[in-house]
Amino acid sequence: MKSVIKQGGVALLATGMILSLAACGPGSTGSSESSNEPSSVSTDLGSKSYELKLWDGAGLKTVDDALIKGFQSKYPNIHIKANYDPDNVSAQNGPRVISSTDAPDIARLTDVNTAVSGHHVISLEPYVKAYGWKVPKSQTQLYRADAKGRLGDGDLYALPNSYSVSGVYVNTKLTAKAGIADLPRTLDEFESDMGKAKDAGLIPMMTYAKDGGTSFAFQAMMTNTDSVQSVQDWILQKPKADFRTKGSKKAAQKLQDWNKEGYLPQGVNAIDASTALSRFTAGEGVFFPSGNWNLATVAKAMGDDVQFIPFPANSANEQPSIAANAGSFFGIPKNSRNKDAAACFLNYTQSDEARQIIANVSGYYPKTVEGQSLPKAQSALQRSMFDYYKDVFDSGRSTDFINNATAGIQSSGFIPNFQLLLDNSLTAQQFTEKIQQEYSQEVRH
């Protein structure tokens, strides 16, 4: 699974989603000669009984099971049996699962590139047309590929239903203690607030470098200085994309300077994700760059004393950028025996009912497009995510996580080199060169 480091565990759809629950009855049909498209599609399933198989990673079991339950109550003639692999092997097992002769009907695509180039999954474009799904390219680029499996353009092969997003948890009880009146809107304000927190005897930023958590603040600063497109091009391995940019160097320098200033926790290189999360929820740290996959844990521990906001932009006139990828997304393997019924389930995941289920049982941001209301929040923290992130998603200012650019860039590139940067063994310039060197070696192979 192309998935960022979601410790403990990666859009948006329009007002016309009334069709989502009205479909799976008499409807349109079509056909295509493309080798990755079904010969025909139909939204008319009649009264026939269907037995579907679904495959996913175990970390998504709770939300998948809830969606399946909701779907089957609407369509009792369609039964779905789910199988889940442990998250630490799902990425490895995914290509084998979807290419098998006994492939599931619905599956998380852990590697869209090889799934498409190997002709193991069908294009969803005929179903996009048949059901009228709203799939803006800015929110589905990572699930599109051309005939050779090159990501970023072409047909849609996986349909997201929710998103994991990066941001900053803010302990509002501690901001009051530090004399911080308003949440930071700019990088300068954020930096000033960390200074106030330090002066008040608090840890300004809880973060961790043992397993790469410093990448969240780094990527936000890099993208805000460069551009969403340049960062996304690097992640998608576009020709001439390069990590050694002005934004990358500036972000690396900021992190190094903040550590020297004492804004990061002492011994940050020895702190892992679970320790940082535990310390933050226990009241250590004013700010905690992380992701919404920790939303339920933080909300339970901190109640109304915490908010989740995008990392601030460079200026108040700019929209912040976020790293985001689908928390859950499914494709249909070519060897599925029940493609139309599988597409009916995908259609259900786009409905208002399904979006509320996702909000109820996960910390993910339900797929939503301009003009569509957000689900009812389950906590003050979740409401803050909905309120602050809607405009960012609508603006299209999101990229995937830089940790996903290559299979080994997280373990071989970011983790060791962030540690060397923070202990001053590397300059900001050297850091960017090291990352690009690792990236180039992997891309060549």
XYZ file of C-alpha atoms in Angstrom:
445
model
C 0.000 0.000 0.000
C 1.275 3.394 -0.953
C 0.744 4.765 2.494
C 2.456 7.401 4.571
C 3.732 6.501 8.025
C 0.343 6.416 9.750
C 1.411 5.448 13.216
C -1.193 3.326 14.916
C -2.921 2.501 11.969
C -3.590 8.400 3.145
C -11.389 15.175 -2.575
C -14.059 15.806 -3.342
C -17.678 14.987 -4.587
C -20.527 17.368 -5.633
C -24.119 18.060 -4.778
C -25.363 15.594 -7.344
C -24.678 12.686 -5.009
C -28.393 11.970 -4.649
C -27.688 9.387 -7.321
C -25.394 7.413 -5.026
C -28.183 5.666 -3.158
C -30.664 5.797 -6.008
C -28.400 3.790 -8.303
C -27.774 0.026 -8.553
C -31.162 -0.263 -10.205
C -32.125 0.177 -13.846
C -29.477 2.346 -15.436
C -27.056 2.962 -18.221
C -24.777 0.502 -19.944
C -21.714 0.984 -22.060
C -18.677 -0.706 -23.536
C -15.082 -0.017 -24.418
C -12.346 -1.657 -26.426
C -9.619 -0.656 -23.972
C -7.751 -3.637 -22.541
C -8.225 -2.267 -19.036
C -11.938 -1.588 -19.369
C -14.798 -4.053 -19.000
C -16.518 -5.026 -22.229
C -19.796 -3.678 -20.827
C -21.142 -2.138 -17.632
C -24.581 -1.865 -16.113
C -26.092 -0.219 -13.052
C -29.104 -2.561 -13.303
C -28.442 -5.524 -10.995
C -32.020 -6.739 -10.857
C -33.025 -9.070 -8.021
C -30.211 -11.567 -8.516
C -28.147 -12.513 -5.444
C -24.455 -11.687 -5.446
C -21.569 -12.903 -3.307
C -18.663 -10.448 -3.336
C -15.188 -10.670 -1.848
C -13.407 -7.578 -0.510
C -9.714 -7.327 0.384
C -8.006 -4.594 2.407
C -5.416 -3.922 5.097
C -6.352 -4.675 8.701
C -6.041 -1.025 9.698
C -9.171 -0.264 7.659
C -11.253 -3.131 9.061
C -13.387 -0.985 11.352
C -14.463 1.491 8.689
C -14.775 -1.167 5.946
C -16.969 -3.374 8.129
C -19.202 -0.403 8.957
C -19.543 0.488 5.263
C -20.313 -3.112 4.352
C -23.017 -3.266 7.030
C -24.607 -0.055 5.757
C -24.421 -1.222 2.147
C -25.960 -4.620 2.817
C -28.873 -3.035 4.647
C -29.610 -1.120 1.429
C -28.923 -4.035 -0.906
C -29.738 -7.287 0.924
C -29.274 -9.265 -2.296
C -25.550 -8.387 -2.299
C -23.423 -10.056 0.372
C -19.803 -9.026 0.914
C -17.224 -11.191 2.651
C -14.149 -9.194 3.701
C -10.611 -10.466 4.174
C -7.915 -8.352 5.806
C -4.145 -8.695 5.689
C -1.917 -7.315 8.456
C -0.897 -3.780 7.495
C 2.808 -4.621 7.524
C 2.393 -7.160 4.702
C -0.556 -5.760 2.744
C 1.661 -3.731 0.415
C 3.699 -6.830 -0.352
C 0.657 -9.053 -0.790
C -1.489 -6.619 -2.773
C -0.123 -7.300 -6.289
C -0.437 -11.065 -5.783
C -3.982 -10.769 -4.428
C -5.386 -8.683 -7.285
C -3.660 -10.702 -10.027
C -4.779 -14.126 -8.835
C -7.341 -16.142 -10.777
C -9.503 -16.060 -7.659
C -9.126 -12.312 -7.170
C -11.487 -10.408 -4.890
C -14.213 -8.293 -6.453
C -13.226 -5.183 -4.498
C -9.653 -4.460 -3.449
C -7.359 -1.745 -2.169
C -4.809 -1.120 -4.908
C -1.474 -1.077 -3.136
C 0.443 -0.415 -6.348
C -1.593 1.281 -9.067
C 1.379 1.338 -11.442
C 1.903 -2.424 -11.667
C -1.815 -3.151 -11.375
C -2.498 -1.112 -14.500
C 0.568 -2.038 -16.539
C -0.046 -5.709 -15.757
C -3.721 -5.418 -16.758
C -4.843 -6.751 -13.374
C -7.528 -4.107 -12.726
C -10.218 -2.451 -14.790
C -10.555 1.215 -15.583
C -13.391 2.733 -13.593
C -14.165 5.334 -16.257
C -17.243 3.510 -17.622
C -18.685 3.435 -14.096
C -17.742 7.079 -13.532
C -19.971 7.889 -16.503
C -22.714 5.402 -15.657
C -23.109 6.560 -12.050
C -22.105 10.170 -12.525
C -19.332 10.123 -9.913
C -17.601 13.447 -9.347
C -13.874 12.748 -9.403
C -11.863 15.992 -9.694
C -8.381 15.273 -10.945
C -6.819 17.343 -8.150
C -8.152 14.793 -5.668
C -7.708 11.611 -7.719
C -4.378 12.128 -9.492
C -2.655 9.356 -7.539
C -5.280 6.838 -8.628
C -5.058 7.644 -12.334
C -2.646 6.043 -14.783
C -1.983 5.810 -18.490
C -1.839 2.510 -20.374
C 1.754 1.928 -19.254
C 0.888 2.424 -15.607
C 2.498 5.863 -15.286
C 0.723 7.710 -12.507
C -0.848 11.137 -12.593
C -2.823 11.135 -15.842
C -5.230 8.863 -17.621
C -8.120 6.715 -16.448
C -9.251 6.356 -12.849
C -8.464 2.932 -11.358
C -9.273 3.406 -7.682
C -12.078 5.423 -6.117
C -11.249 7.213 -2.839
C -13.926 7.525 -0.182
C -11.932 9.354 2.501
C -8.598 11.064 3.069
C -5.771 11.034 5.557
C -4.368 14.535 5.935
C -1.414 16.118 7.669
C -1.679 19.112 9.940
C -0.940 20.429 13.406
C -2.656 19.507 16.655
C -2.813 22.543 18.949
C -3.162 22.219 22.732
C -5.418 25.221 23.370
C -5.035 24.950 27.138
C -1.287 25.481 26.707
C -1.650 28.264 24.141
C -3.616 30.198 26.765
C -0.892 29.503 29.321
C 1.739 30.804 26.885
C -0.242 33.960 26.137
C -1.032 32.929 22.559
C -4.354 34.595 21.776
C -5.048 33.299 18.251
C -4.150 30.222 16.266
C -1.224 30.921 13.905
C -2.143 31.756 10.299
C 1.386 32.268 8.953
C 4.787 30.688 9.395
C 6.057 33.842 11.133
C 3.185 33.697 13.621
C 3.823 29.994 14.180
C 7.488 30.662 14.872
C 6.628 33.567 17.187
C 4.173 31.370 19.086
C 6.828 28.709 19.590
C 9.045 31.405 21.104
C 6.254 32.359 23.515
C 5.770 28.719 24.433
C 9.469 28.294 25.196
C 9.483 31.467 27.312
C 6.563 30.006 29.287
C 8.595 26.880 30.054
C 6.673 24.676 27.629
C 7.792 22.391 24.809
C 6.865 24.410 21.716
C 6.609 21.518 19.247
C 6.220 17.862 20.088
C 7.610 15.829 17.212
C 9.713 12.754 16.551
C 12.629 11.830 14.318
C 13.238 8.182 15.202
C 10.746 7.157 12.526
C 10.408 10.260 10.414
C 7.711 12.463 11.928
C 9.635 15.651 11.219
C 8.616 15.218 7.579
C 5.137 16.652 8.223
C 6.272 20.170 9.124
C 9.080 19.939 6.577
C 6.778 19.057 3.665
C 4.310 21.817 4.502
C 7.057 24.452 4.523
C 8.642 23.062 1.362
C 5.343 23.051 -0.548
C 4.329 26.512 0.655
C 7.586 27.942 -0.723
C 7.819 25.922 -3.933
C 4.430 24.813 -5.275
C 1.939 22.000 -5.008
C 2.731 20.996 -8.601
C 6.514 20.798 -8.173
C 6.222 18.651 -5.046
C 3.599 16.399 -6.624
C 5.761 16.022 -9.747
C 8.632 14.797 -7.563
C 6.390 12.319 -5.771
C 5.044 11.052 -9.113
C 8.603 10.724 -10.488
C 8.006 13.138 -13.338
C 10.987 13.846 -15.648
C 13.380 16.510 -14.315
C 11.633 16.677 -10.924
C 14.240 17.486 -8.276
C 14.278 17.688 -4.485
C 17.047 20.289 -4.335
C 14.726 23.274 -4.433
C 14.534 26.608 -2.662
C 11.610 25.368 -0.585
C 13.353 22.166 0.427
C 16.472 23.980 1.577
C 14.448 26.588 3.465
C 12.376 23.929 5.225
C 15.463 21.934 6.206
C 17.130 25.050 7.560
C 14.041 25.929 9.597
C 13.921 22.512 11.227
C 17.589 22.646 12.085
C 17.276 26.169 13.488
C 14.220 25.257 15.552
C 16.055 22.367 17.122
C 18.980 24.625 17.991
C 16.526 27.122 19.528
C 15.051 24.419 21.736
C 11.651 24.453 20.033
C 11.740 20.669 19.458
C 11.754 18.187 22.361
C 15.114 17.266 23.812
C 16.482 14.083 22.261
C 14.119 14.317 19.295
C 16.119 11.734 17.339
C 15.300 9.073 19.958
C 11.556 9.820 20.069
C 9.227 7.593 18.036
C 5.654 8.194 16.899
C 3.851 6.421 19.722
C 5.961 8.179 22.354
C 5.365 11.592 20.794
C 1.615 10.972 20.611
C 1.515 9.807 24.219
C 3.501 12.790 25.450
C 1.374 15.273 23.518
C -1.924 13.853 24.766
C -0.492 13.935 28.296
C 0.042 17.694 27.955
C 3.604 17.969 26.650
C 3.925 20.245 23.639
C 1.878 23.183 22.397
C 1.975 22.067 18.758
C 2.139 18.541 17.350
C 2.554 18.132 13.548
C 0.955 14.819 12.642
C -2.125 13.526 10.830
C -5.818 12.880 11.261
C -5.226 9.143 11.714
C -4.548 10.094 15.369
C -7.775 12.089 15.649
C -9.793 9.635 17.758
C -6.926 9.043 20.191
C -6.275 12.750 20.655
C -9.966 13.623 21.003
C -10.513 10.947 23.644
C -7.520 12.091 25.677
C -7.858 15.866 25.365
C -11.550 16.598 24.839
C -12.226 20.220 23.942
C -8.666 21.386 24.685
C -7.272 20.644 21.243
C -7.777 21.654 17.608
C -6.420 20.312 14.332
C -5.360 22.885 11.723
C -3.374 22.892 8.473
C 0.258 23.894 8.867
C 0.296 27.692 8.376
C 1.083 29.248 4.990
C 3.884 31.731 4.339
C 1.496 34.685 4.408
C -2.070 35.447 5.480
C -3.024 35.977 1.821
C -2.073 32.413 0.863
C -3.992 29.182 1.306
C -1.945 26.598 3.230
C -1.008 23.332 1.573
C -1.568 19.870 3.004
C -0.212 16.405 2.403
C -3.085 14.001 1.820
C -3.846 10.630 0.344
C -6.816 8.336 0.401
C -7.526 6.793 3.760
C -9.548 4.181 1.928
C -9.851 3.545 -1.806
C -10.906 0.582 -3.876
C -10.480 -0.770 -7.370
C -11.999 -3.725 -9.188
C -9.637 -6.546 -10.257
C -9.992 -7.744 -13.820
C -10.633 -11.288 -12.596
C -13.624 -10.211 -10.507
C -16.696 -12.234 -11.448
C -19.109 -9.542 -10.279
C -17.826 -6.225 -11.568
C -21.180 -4.457 -11.761
C -22.085 -5.457 -8.205
C -18.625 -4.381 -7.041
C -19.148 -0.993 -8.692
C -22.465 -0.711 -6.864
C -20.555 -0.932 -3.565
C -18.047 1.683 -4.754
C -20.994 3.877 -5.631
C -22.387 3.472 -2.107
C -19.092 4.667 -0.593
C -19.679 8.052 -2.256
C -23.093 8.585 -0.633
C -23.961 10.920 2.230
C -24.823 7.911 4.354
C -21.427 6.332 3.778
C -19.662 9.629 4.434
C -21.382 9.889 7.806
C -20.339 6.324 8.624
C -16.740 7.245 7.821
C -16.967 10.281 10.111
C -18.488 8.164 12.878
C -15.883 5.420 12.960
C -12.630 6.946 11.705
C -10.526 10.065 11.888
C -10.406 10.363 8.115
C -11.788 13.311 6.163
C -14.809 11.982 4.221
C -14.719 12.591 0.498
C -16.621 15.824 -0.163
C -16.807 18.237 -3.065
C -17.665 21.890 -3.343
C -21.288 22.501 -2.495
C -21.728 19.304 -0.487
C -22.196 19.612 3.271
C -19.840 17.799 5.604
C -21.055 15.003 7.883
C -21.933 15.645 11.510
C -18.737 15.754 13.563
C -18.303 13.336 16.450
C -16.098 15.629 18.546
C -14.944 19.226 18.774
C -11.609 18.100 17.369
C -13.198 16.480 14.330
C -15.291 19.602 13.784
C -12.116 21.708 13.745
C -10.701 19.431 11.042
C -13.867 19.764 8.970
C -13.945 23.552 9.374
C -10.279 24.215 8.628
C -9.765 21.668 5.842
C -12.782 22.229 3.611
C -11.325 25.335 1.954
C -7.932 23.678 1.461
C -9.482 20.669 -0.262
C -11.711 22.872 -2.400
C -8.665 24.911 -3.467
C -6.835 21.784 -4.640
C -3.738 22.654 -2.572
C -2.861 19.113 -1.606
C -0.100 16.692 -2.545
C 0.611 13.116 -1.587
C 3.155 12.508 1.182
C 6.782 12.880 0.139
C 7.487 9.668 2.068
C 5.640 7.817 -0.712
C 7.785 8.987 -3.628
C 9.646 5.652 -3.820
C 9.444 2.376 -1.960
C 12.573 2.997 0.086
C 12.753 6.777 0.396
C 11.297 6.808 3.912
C 13.599 4.233 5.501
C 16.734 4.873 3.436
C 16.350 8.580 2.766
C 14.213 10.636 5.110
C 14.630 8.914 8.475
C 18.447 8.774 8.606
C 18.972 12.151 6.971
C 16.478 14.024 9.126
C 18.398 12.669 12.111
C 21.714 13.833 10.650
C 20.190 17.243 9.912
C 18.894 17.640 13.450
C 22.186 16.657 15.099
C 23.950 19.151 12.784
C 25.924 16.499 10.903
C 24.403 17.772 7.633
C 23.717 21.256 6.360
C 20.349 22.009 4.785
C 21.978 21.881 1.343
C 23.596 18.501 2.059
C 20.283 17.149 3.347
C 18.518 17.930 0.070
C 21.363 16.394 -1.918
C 21.262 13.179 0.120
C 17.524 12.793 -0.410
C 17.788 13.415 -4.141
C 20.652 10.933 -4.415
C 18.599 8.171 -2.767
C 15.567 9.065 -4.875
C 17.554 8.991 -8.144
C 19.017 5.584 -7.342
C 15.583 4.110 -6.696
C 13.949 5.697 -9.727
C 16.704 4.369 -12.019
C 16.063 0.847 -10.778
